[in-house]
Structures are given as structure tokens and as C-alpha cells.
Amino acid sequence: MSLSHSLKSFNSFGLAQSCADLVEAHSKEAVRAMCLPLWQRQLPMLVLGGGSNLVFTEDFNGTVVRMLSKGIKVSEDAEAFYLEVEAGENWHELIRFTLERGMFGLENMALIPGTVGAAPIQNIGAYGVELCDVCDWVEYLDLPSGEFVRISTAECQFAYRESIFKDKLRNFAVVTAVGLRLAKRWQPRLAYGPLQSFDPATVTAREIFNRVCQVRSEKLPDPAVLGNAGSFFKNPIVSAACYLDLAQRFPTIVGYAQADATVKLAAGWLIEQAGLKGFVLGNVAVHDKQALVLVNRGGATGRDICRLARHVIAQVQDKFGVVLEAEPRIMGANGEGDLYV
């Protein structure tokens, strides 16, 4: 079914799908006015931020609500700066905003695409920092009650690329604002890759920001040129015993010890070692500079992307016995599905 409102410019893969209705919410009250009736009538609804974490496999047979609310309020005390940020603000531009005003702590997460409202849903993170490290609270529209609810970081049940919004509150909540706490006594986070060469005694937040931007720009293609959703796969977390077994067989394997004694493996390394970096399957490919990224070479469909993702998962599992998980949401005609469409 070809529906009337194109979504091609609203998803970073550039997939030529459409929806039945497309509306814009410029305030919290607009979010409530648009989303509540749809939810109460059990009609298909998708709240869309930057569209950088979505794979449309079909035309969406419902209403897409574009989250465009804007606003940043700043307060402070002796210990920290406190930011109240509307869900429609651009994440990377928020980081620029904080750096220009001497507020540090977000710089490791530079150039993560998307909006602030999407950040807590999958607890975004990069280069050793996750949203949960700086989050103070999250406000959402509770669809069953129609009320705005604010919950603490602890109540968000954050984990690696997980939160209560992907679990118990999935389909029951629309994130409308995020509160951030940025400590005035700033500590650089330099444990990952290209940041390890910095001297923690002298490095500035701006230098970290610039390095992260440089590395991400070199490795990640511009979605306007080559459609993609950034990192397509989560870094798998395995037991210490599993990691030691893999390290014996593959001495150069990349892993990062976690606080709970598990080990986070570098999915990009696994994919590259499986011989898939640059692998082409029709109109889609594994990016030749960063194996974590799947790209639309032009004219690809969401089903093409899912087919390539399934191939990558199968090859990595066959070589390492490790199962990769996709990060983006897979959207079908009436709502969220999975890779096996």
C-alpha cells in the first residue's frame, strides 16, 4: 500500500516508505493532544525524533508524530549545572550548547545522531560515557493516565542500550523532556580507543569533543550521502569465561571488562574478523571503514537491510559463537517488528 505522506527525508537510511498521516508536535501539550486520542483508539502511532534509529520495512499504516519541541533551561548550585531539555532538541547541538557555556561531561557522546527525547530510550553512549552517567530525571507522557510523569535516573532502569522505556513502559510512554546533571568538578573519560593518548591532567573537554567528532566523521558516513543508522549492532556482553575462551582462540580480540565481571566485546571487530567489512549484498553493504555500520547504497529497502543484518549475525555466530543484536527499531505496517520480516 502506497500511503500519502513520504518518510524518506525523515529516516537516516533514506528508505522510501510512507505513512497514513504525518503531524508535528512543537510542545508537550501538542504531544498530549496528538498522541492520547491515537493511543486510546488503539491506532498505529510512531513518535519520531531524528529518525536515525529506524528501519522501515513497509509503509506505516498509521500516524507519525514528529517530535519538534524545543527549549533548554539551565540552573546550578555549588556542585553542578542542571539542564532541563525538551525532547525535540538535537543531541549534538545540545553538546555544543553546553561546551560553549563551560558545562562539561557530554563531549564523549558528540555526533551521536538523533534527538534528546530518544536518548534515554536506549541509553545512548559512546567512548566510555552513557546517558545514565549524566541523567538526572526523565519526563514522559503517561498514555494510560494522560499525565506528565517525571522519574529519577534509578527508576529509568538503565542498562547497556536498555531502559524502562524499552521494557515496562514500551508503548505506554512518550518521552517529553530530559534532565541532565553536569558536575562542576569535571573528570575526563579517556578509557576508549582514540582518547587514550590524551593526558588526563591537561586535556580539555573541547579537545575530547574535537577528537570524537574527527574519529566519527572519518569512520561514519554522512547519512545525507550514504543512508545509514550509525552503529547497527550492539556490542555483545559475554561472561568472563566465554571471553577467556575466545581470547585463547583469537588473541587479538577486543574486549572491555565491565563492573559486573562480564566483558563487552567490540562488535565491529567481530564483524571485520568474519570477513564482512565492505561486504556488498545488492543495494546494501557493510561499510568499508566501520564494520558496525550498514549502508544504503541507493534504492535499498528496509527488507534489504534486514537481510544483510541477518547474514552478518549468522556469520559472526558461526565464527565466534556470539550472537549480535541489532540496535535500530524495525518498523512494519502497524508497529515495531524484528529483523526476521
GROMACS .gro file of N, CA and C in nm, residues 57-191:
model
  405
   57THR      N    1   1.032  -0.126   0.712
   57THR     CA    2   1.026  -0.239   0.619
   57THR      C    3   0.902  -0.234   0.530
   58GLU      N    4   0.805  -0.149   0.568
   58GLU     CA    5   0.682  -0.132   0.491
   58GLU      C    6   0.634   0.011   0.511
   59ASP      N    7   0.534   0.051   0.431
   59ASP     CA    8   0.465   0.176   0.459
   59ASP      C    9   0.397   0.162   0.595
   60PHE      N   10   0.398   0.272   0.672
   60PHE     CA   11   0.341   0.268   0.807
   60PHE      C   12   0.194   0.306   0.801
   61ASN      N   13   0.110   0.213   0.842
   61ASN     CA   14  -0.035   0.229   0.830
   61ASN      C   15  -0.092   0.303   0.951
   62GLY      N   16  -0.037   0.419   0.979
   62GLY     CA   17  -0.081   0.493   1.097
   62GLY      C   18  -0.027   0.634   1.094
   63THR      N   19  -0.024   0.698   1.213
   63THR     CA   20   0.018   0.837   1.227
   63THR      C   21   0.161   0.845   1.280
   64VAL      N   22   0.244   0.921   1.212
   64VAL     CA   23   0.378   0.951   1.261
   64VAL      C   24   0.375   1.091   1.323
   65VAL      N   25   0.414   1.098   1.451
   65VAL     CA   26   0.418   1.225   1.523
   65VAL      C   27   0.563   1.271   1.533
   66ARG      N   28   0.597   1.377   1.462
   66ARG     CA   29   0.734   1.429   1.467
   66ARG      C   30   0.751   1.515   1.592
   67MET      N   31   0.850   1.480   1.673
   67MET     CA   32   0.876   1.549   1.799
   67MET      C   33   0.967   1.668   1.771
   68LEU      N   34   0.910   1.789   1.779
   68LEU     CA   35   0.984   1.910   1.744
   68LEU      C   36   0.987   2.012   1.858
   69SER      N   37   0.955   1.971   1.979
   69SER     CA   38   0.956   2.064   2.092
   69SER      C   39   1.098   2.109   2.122
   70LYS      N   40   1.114   2.237   2.151
   70LYS     CA   41   1.247   2.295   2.173
   70LYS      C   42   1.252   2.371   2.305
   71GLY      N   43   1.371   2.378   2.363
   71GLY     CA   44   1.390   2.456   2.484
   71GLY      C   45   1.494   2.393   2.575
   72ILE      N   46   1.584   2.477   2.628
   72ILE     CA   47   1.686   2.432   2.723
   72ILE      C   48   1.688   2.532   2.840
   73LYS      N   49   1.660   2.482   2.960
   73LYS     CA   50   1.668   2.565   3.080
   73LYS      C   51   1.786   2.519   3.163
   74VAL      N   52   1.862   2.616   3.216
   74VAL     CA   53   1.983   2.584   3.293
   74VAL      C   54   1.973   2.646   3.433
   75SER      N   55   2.003   2.565   3.534
   75SER     CA   56   2.019   2.617   3.671
   75SER      C   57   2.147   2.557   3.727
   76GLU      N   58   2.187   2.602   3.846
   76GLU     CA   59   2.312   2.549   3.901
   76GLU      C   60   2.315   2.564   4.053
   77ASP      N   61   2.400   2.483   4.113
   77ASP     CA   62   2.433   2.503   4.253
   77ASP      C   63   2.585   2.490   4.264
   78ALA      N   64   2.637   2.477   4.383
   78ALA     CA   65   2.782   2.473   4.401
   78ALA      C   66   2.845   2.349   4.337
   79GLU      N   67   2.766   2.243   4.323
   79GLU     CA   68   2.821   2.115   4.276
   79GLU      C   69   2.806   2.093   4.126
   80ALA      N   70   2.697   2.142   4.066
   80ALA     CA   71   2.667   2.100   3.929
   80ALA      C   72   2.579   2.201   3.855
   81PHE      N   73   2.576   2.184   3.723
   81PHE     CA   74   2.479   2.251   3.637
   81PHE      C   75   2.364   2.152   3.615
   82TYR      N   76   2.241   2.206   3.610
   82TYR     CA   77   2.123   2.122   3.587
   82TYR      C   78   2.052   2.173   3.463
   83LEU      N   79   2.031   2.083   3.367
   83LEU     CA   80   1.967   2.121   3.242
   83LEU      C   81   1.833   2.050   3.228
   84GLU      N   82   1.733   2.125   3.187
   84GLU     CA   83   1.602   2.070   3.152
   84GLU      C   84   1.587   2.088   3.002
   85VAL      N   85   1.587   1.978   2.927
   85VAL     CA   86   1.595   1.984   2.781
   85VAL      C   87   1.472   1.921   2.719
   86GLU      N   88   1.407   1.995   2.629
   86GLU     CA   89   1.290   1.942   2.560
   86GLU      C   90   1.330   1.831   2.463
   87ALA      N   91   1.236   1.738   2.442
   87ALA     CA   92   1.265   1.615   2.367
   87ALA      C   93   1.304   1.639   2.222
   88GLY      N   94   1.258   1.750   2.162
   88GLY     CA   95   1.285   1.773   2.021
   88GLY      C   96   1.420   1.837   1.991
   89GLU      N   97   1.496   1.872   2.096
   89GLU     CA   98   1.628   1.932   2.072
   89GLU      C   99   1.723   1.829   2.010
   90ASN      N  100   1.811   1.877   1.921
   90ASN     CA  101   1.912   1.791   1.859
   90ASN      C  102   2.021   1.758   1.960
   91TRP      N  103   2.056   1.629   1.971
   91TRP     CA  104   2.153   1.587   2.073
   91TRP      C  105   2.290   1.651   2.055
   92HIS      N  106   2.344   1.647   1.934
   92HIS     CA  107   2.477   1.702   1.911
   92HIS      C  108   2.480   1.853   1.934
   93GLU      N  109   2.374   1.922   1.894
   93GLU     CA  110   2.369   2.067   1.915
   93GLU      C  111   2.360   2.100   2.064
   94LEU      N  112   2.297   2.012   2.141
   94LEU     CA  113   2.295   2.029   2.286
   94LEU      C  114   2.436   2.025   2.343
   95ILE      N  115   2.519   1.933   2.292
   95ILE     CA  116   2.657   1.924   2.341
   95ILE      C  117   2.733   2.051   2.307
   96ARG      N  118   2.714   2.103   2.187
   96ARG     CA  119   2.777   2.231   2.151
   96ARG      C  120   2.733   2.342   2.248
   97PHE      N  121   2.605   2.344   2.278
   97PHE     CA  122   2.548   2.443   2.370
   97PHE      C  123   2.618   2.438   2.506
   98THR      N  124   2.636   2.316   2.558
   98THR     CA  125   2.698   2.303   2.690
   98THR      C  126   2.846   2.344   2.688
   99LEU      N  127   2.919   2.302   2.586
   99LEU     CA  128   3.061   2.335   2.578
   99LEU      C  129   3.083   2.486   2.570
  100GLU      N  130   2.999   2.552   2.491
  100GLU     CA  131   3.014   2.697   2.474
  100GLU      C  132   2.989   2.772   2.604
  101ARG      N  133   2.921   2.708   2.699
  101ARG     CA  134   2.888   2.773   2.827
  101ARG      C  135   2.967   2.714   2.943
  102GLY      N  136   3.074   2.638   2.911
  102GLY     CA  137   3.161   2.587   3.016
  102GLY      C  138   3.102   2.475   3.099
  103MET      N  139   3.008   2.401   3.039
  103MET     CA  140   2.946   2.288   3.109
  103MET      C  141   2.993   2.159   3.040
  104PHE      N  142   3.063   2.076   3.115
  104PHE     CA  143   3.130   1.961   3.055
  104PHE      C  144   3.074   1.828   3.105
  105GLY      N  145   3.095   1.724   3.024
  105GLY     CA  146   3.050   1.591   3.062
  105GLY      C  147   2.982   1.515   2.949
  106LEU      N  148   2.939   1.587   2.846
  106LEU     CA  149   2.871   1.523   2.732
  106LEU      C  150   2.963   1.500   2.613
  107GLU      N  151   3.086   1.554   2.618
  107GLU     CA  152   3.172   1.560   2.499
  107GLU      C  153   3.202   1.424   2.436
  108ASN      N  154   3.209   1.317   2.516
  108ASN     CA  155   3.237   1.184   2.458
  108ASN      C  156   3.125   1.136   2.368
  109MET      N  157   3.006   1.193   2.384
  109MET     CA  158   2.889   1.148   2.307
  109MET      C  159   2.859   1.240   2.189
  110ALA      N  160   2.960   1.317   2.146
  110ALA     CA  161   2.944   1.406   2.031
  110ALA      C  162   2.908   1.327   1.905
  111LEU      N  163   2.830   1.391   1.821
  111LEU     CA  164   2.792   1.340   1.689
  111LEU      C  165   2.707   1.213   1.692
  112ILE      N  166   2.656   1.174   1.809
  112ILE     CA  167   2.552   1.070   1.808
  112ILE      C  168   2.429   1.135   1.746
  113PRO      N  169   2.375   1.076   1.640
  113PRO     CA  170   2.261   1.140   1.573
  113PRO      C  171   2.133   1.127   1.654
  114GLY      N  172   2.037   1.212   1.623
  114GLY     CA  173   1.906   1.199   1.685
  114GLY      C  174   1.874   1.311   1.782
  115THR      N  175   1.760   1.296   1.849
  115THR     CA  176   1.709   1.398   1.938
  115THR      C  177   1.726   1.358   2.085
  116VAL      N  178   1.710   1.457   2.171
  116VAL     CA  179   1.726   1.435   2.315
  116VAL      C  180   1.621   1.337   2.368
  117GLY      N  181   1.501   1.343   2.315
  117GLY     CA  182   1.395   1.253   2.362
  117GLY      C  183   1.423   1.107   2.337
  118ALA      N  184   1.501   1.078   2.234
  118ALA     CA  185   1.535   0.939   2.204
  118ALA      C  186   1.649   0.888   2.291
  119ALA      N  187   1.727   0.980   2.349
  119ALA     CA  188   1.849   0.942   2.422
  119ALA      C  189   1.825   0.846   2.538
  120PRO      N  190   1.724   0.870   2.625
  120PRO     CA  191   1.706   0.778   2.737
  120PRO      C  192   1.645   0.644   2.697
  121ILE      N  193   1.577   0.639   2.586
  121ILE     CA  194   1.508   0.515   2.550
  121ILE      C  195   1.607   0.400   2.537
  122GLN      N  196   1.718   0.425   2.466
  122GLN     CA  197   1.817   0.317   2.456
  122GLN      C  198   1.947   0.353   2.528
  123ASN      N  199   1.939   0.451   2.618
  123ASN     CA  200   2.057   0.486   2.699
  123ASN      C  201   2.180   0.501   2.609
  124ILE      N  202   2.173   0.600   2.521
  124ILE     CA  203   2.280   0.620   2.424
  124ILE      C  204   2.415   0.636   2.492
  125GLY      N  205   2.521   0.605   2.420
  125GLY     CA  206   2.654   0.619   2.477
  125GLY      C  207   2.762   0.605   2.372
  126ALA      N  208   2.882   0.651   2.406
  126ALA     CA  209   2.997   0.637   2.317
  126ALA      C  210   3.124   0.669   2.396
  127TYR      N  211   3.231   0.601   2.361
  127TYR     CA  212   3.364   0.628   2.417
  127TYR      C  213   3.363   0.633   2.571
  128GLY      N  214   3.294   0.535   2.630
  128GLY     CA  215   3.300   0.518   2.775
  128GLY      C  216   3.203   0.599   2.856
  129VAL      N  217   3.114   0.675   2.792
  129VAL     CA  218   3.013   0.752   2.865
  129VAL      C  219   2.875   0.717   2.811
  130GLU      N  220   2.780   0.697   2.901
  130GLU     CA  221   2.642   0.670   2.862
  130GLU      C  222   2.552   0.778   2.921
  131LEU      N  223   2.432   0.790   2.864
  131LEU     CA  224   2.338   0.891   2.914
  131LEU      C  225   2.315   0.875   3.063
  132CYS      N  226   2.306   0.752   3.111
  132CYS     CA  227   2.277   0.729   3.253
  132CYS      C  228   2.381   0.794   3.345
  133ASP      N  229   2.502   0.819   3.295
  133ASP     CA  230   2.607   0.881   3.375
  133ASP      C  231   2.578   1.028   3.405
  134VAL      N  232   2.497   1.091   3.322
  134VAL     CA  233   2.471   1.235   3.337
  134VAL      C  234   2.322   1.267   3.353
  135CYS      N  235   2.238   1.164   3.344
  135CYS     CA  236   2.093   1.185   3.352
  135CYS      C  237   2.051   1.210   3.496
  136ASP      N  238   1.962   1.307   3.516
  136ASP     CA  239   1.908   1.339   3.648
  136ASP      C  240   1.765   1.287   3.662
  137TRP      N  241   1.689   1.302   3.556
  137TRP     CA  242   1.550   1.255   3.553
  137TRP      C  243   1.501   1.251   3.409
  138VAL      N  244   1.390   1.183   3.386
  138VAL     CA  245   1.324   1.181   3.254
  138VAL      C  246   1.176   1.207   3.276
  139GLU      N  247   1.122   1.296   3.194
  139GLU     CA  248   0.978   1.324   3.197
  139GLU      C  249   0.912   1.260   3.075
  140TYR      N  250   0.795   1.201   3.097
  140TYR     CA  251   0.725   1.141   2.985
  140TYR      C  252   0.574   1.159   3.000
  141LEU      N  253   0.505   1.152   2.887
  141LEU     CA  254   0.360   1.148   2.885
  141LEU      C  255   0.317   1.005   2.911
  142ASP      N  256   0.249   0.984   3.022
  142ASP     CA  257   0.197   0.851   3.056
  142ASP      C  258   0.065   0.833   2.981
  143LEU      N  259   0.066   0.749   2.879
  143LEU     CA  260  -0.051   0.738   2.791
  143LEU      C  261  -0.175   0.684   2.862
  144PRO      N  262  -0.164   0.586   2.952
  144PRO     CA  263  -0.286   0.539   3.020
  144PRO      C  264  -0.356   0.647   3.104
  145SER      N  265  -0.277   0.734   3.170
  145SER     CA  266  -0.339   0.836   3.255
  145SER      C  267  -0.354   0.972   3.187
  146GLY      N  268  -0.276   0.995   3.081
  146GLY     CA  269  -0.279   1.125   3.016
  146GLY      C  270  -0.201   1.232   3.090
  147GLU      N  271  -0.124   1.191   3.194
  147GLU     CA  272  -0.048   1.285   3.275
  147GLU      C  273   0.101   1.284   3.239
  148PHE      N  274   0.168   1.396   3.268
  148PHE     CA  275   0.313   1.400   3.254
  148PHE      C  276   0.375   1.351   3.384
  149VAL      N  277   0.468   1.257   3.373
  149VAL     CA  278   0.530   1.193   3.488
  149VAL      C  279   0.681   1.214   3.480
  150ARG      N  280   0.744   1.243   3.595
  150ARG     CA  281   0.889   1.259   3.599
  150ARG      C  282   0.947   1.149   3.689
  151ILE      N  283   1.044   1.073   3.636
  151ILE     CA  284   1.106   0.966   3.715
  151ILE      C  285   1.257   0.989   3.723
  152SER      N  286   1.315   0.937   3.831
  152SER     CA  287   1.459   0.954   3.854
  152SER      C  288   1.540   0.862   3.765
  153THR      N  289   1.669   0.887   3.763
  153THR     CA  290   1.759   0.800   3.685
  153THR      C  291   1.748   0.655   3.732
  154ALA      N  292   1.744   0.633   3.862
  154ALA     CA  293   1.734   0.496   3.914
  154ALA      C  294   1.607   0.428   3.865
  155GLU      N  295   1.498   0.504   3.860
  155GLU     CA  296   1.370   0.446   3.815
  155GLU      C  297   1.369   0.416   3.666
  156CYS      N  298   1.462   0.476   3.591
  156CYS     CA  299   1.469   0.451   3.446
  156CYS      C  300   1.522   0.311   3.413
  157GLN      N  301   1.581   0.244   3.512
  157GLN     CA  302   1.632   0.107   3.494
  157GLN      C  303   1.729   0.100   3.374
  158PHE      N  304   1.823   0.194   3.371
  158PHE     CA  305   1.918   0.198   3.261
  158PHE      C  306   2.013   0.078   3.265
  159ALA      N  307   2.042   0.025   3.147
  159ALA     CA  308   2.146  -0.075   3.127
  159ALA      C  309   2.204  -0.047   2.989
  160TYR      N  310   2.296  -0.130   2.944
  160TYR     CA  311   2.359  -0.106   2.813
  160TYR      C  312   2.254  -0.110   2.702
  161ARG      N  313   2.229   0.005   2.643
  161ARG     CA  314   2.130   0.025   2.536
  161ARG      C  315   1.991  -0.020   2.577
  162GLU      N  316   1.962  -0.010   2.705
  162GLU     CA  317   1.832  -0.052   2.758
  162GLU      C  318   1.781   0.048   2.859
  163SER      N  319   1.647   0.049   2.877
  163SER     CA  320   1.584   0.133   2.979
  163SER      C  321   1.442   0.083   3.001
  164ILE      N  322   1.376   0.140   3.099
  164ILE     CA  323   1.237   0.105   3.125
  164ILE      C  324   1.148   0.141   3.006
  165PHE      N  325   1.193   0.236   2.924
  165PHE     CA  326   1.114   0.279   2.808
  165PHE      C  327   1.114   0.175   2.696
  166LYS      N  328   1.211   0.085   2.698
  166LYS     CA  329   1.211  -0.026   2.602
  166LYS      C  330   1.151  -0.152   2.663
  167ASP      N  331   1.116  -0.144   2.793
  167ASP     CA  332   1.067  -0.262   2.863
  167ASP      C  333   0.925  -0.235   2.916
  168LYS      N  334   0.912  -0.207   3.044
  168LYS     CA  335   0.779  -0.196   3.105
  168LYS      C  336   0.695  -0.081   3.048
  169LEU      N  337   0.761   0.027   3.009
  169LEU     CA  338   0.686   0.143   2.958
  169LEU      C  339   0.677   0.146   2.805
  170ARG      N  340   0.726   0.044   2.741
  170ARG     CA  341   0.717   0.039   2.594
  170ARG      C  342   0.571   0.044   2.551
  171ASN      N  343   0.540   0.135   2.462
  171ASN     CA  344   0.406   0.159   2.409
  171ASN      C  345   0.313   0.227   2.509
  172PHE      N  346   0.365   0.266   2.626
  172PHE     CA  347   0.282   0.333   2.727
  172PHE      C  348   0.333   0.473   2.759
  173ALA      N  349   0.445   0.514   2.700
  173ALA     CA  350   0.507   0.641   2.737
  173ALA      C  351   0.566   0.711   2.616
  174VAL      N  352   0.561   0.844   2.619
  174VAL     CA  353   0.627   0.928   2.519
  174VAL      C  354   0.718   1.025   2.594
  175VAL      N  355   0.850   1.012   2.574
  175VAL     CA  356   0.945   1.099   2.644
  175VAL      C  357   0.927   1.243   2.595
  176THR      N  358   0.911   1.336   2.691
  176THR     CA  359   0.888   1.476   2.656
  176THR      C  360   1.001   1.570   2.698
  177ALA      N  361   1.081   1.529   2.798
  177ALA     CA  362   1.194   1.613   2.841
  177ALA      C  363   1.293   1.527   2.918
  178VAL      N  364   1.418   1.574   2.922
  178VAL     CA  365   1.524   1.502   2.993
  178VAL      C  366   1.599   1.602   3.082
  179GLY      N  367   1.624   1.561   3.205
  179GLY     CA  368   1.704   1.642   3.296
  179GLY      C  369   1.845   1.588   3.305
  180LEU      N  370   1.943   1.675   3.292
  180LEU     CA  371   2.083   1.635   3.298
  180LEU      C  372   2.153   1.704   3.414
  181ARG      N  373   2.247   1.633   3.474
  181ARG     CA  374   2.329   1.690   3.581
  181ARG      C  375   2.475   1.682   3.539
  182LEU      N  376   2.538   1.796   3.519
  182LEU     CA  377   2.677   1.802   3.477
  182LEU      C  378   2.761   1.858   3.592
  183ALA      N  379   2.843   1.772   3.650
  183ALA     CA  380   2.923   1.810   3.766
  183ALA      C  381   3.022   1.921   3.732
  184LYS      N  382   3.038   2.016   3.823
  184LYS     CA  383   3.134   2.125   3.800
  184LYS      C  384   3.277   2.077   3.816
  185ARG      N  385   3.296   1.974   3.898
  185ARG     CA  386   3.430   1.915   3.911
  185ARG      C  387   3.442   1.808   3.802
  186TRP      N  388   3.482   1.851   3.684
  186TRP     CA  389   3.483   1.764   3.565
  186TRP      C  390   3.598   1.665   3.567
  187GLN      N  391   3.568   1.540   3.531
  187GLN     CA  392   3.670   1.436   3.519
  187GLN      C  393   3.667   1.381   3.376
  188PRO      N  394   3.777   1.393   3.299
  188PRO     CA  395   3.776   1.339   3.163
  188PRO      C  396   3.764   1.187   3.163
  189ARG      N  397   3.694   1.135   3.065
  189ARG     CA  398   3.678   0.990   3.048
  189ARG      C  399   3.757   0.950   2.924
  190LEU      N  400   3.869   0.881   2.945
  190LEU     CA  401   3.967   0.859   2.837
  190LEU      C  402   4.000   0.712   2.815
  191ALA      N  403   3.913   0.621   2.858
  191ALA     CA  404   3.947   0.479   2.857
  191ALA      C  405   3.941   0.416   2.718
   0.00000   0.00000   0.00000
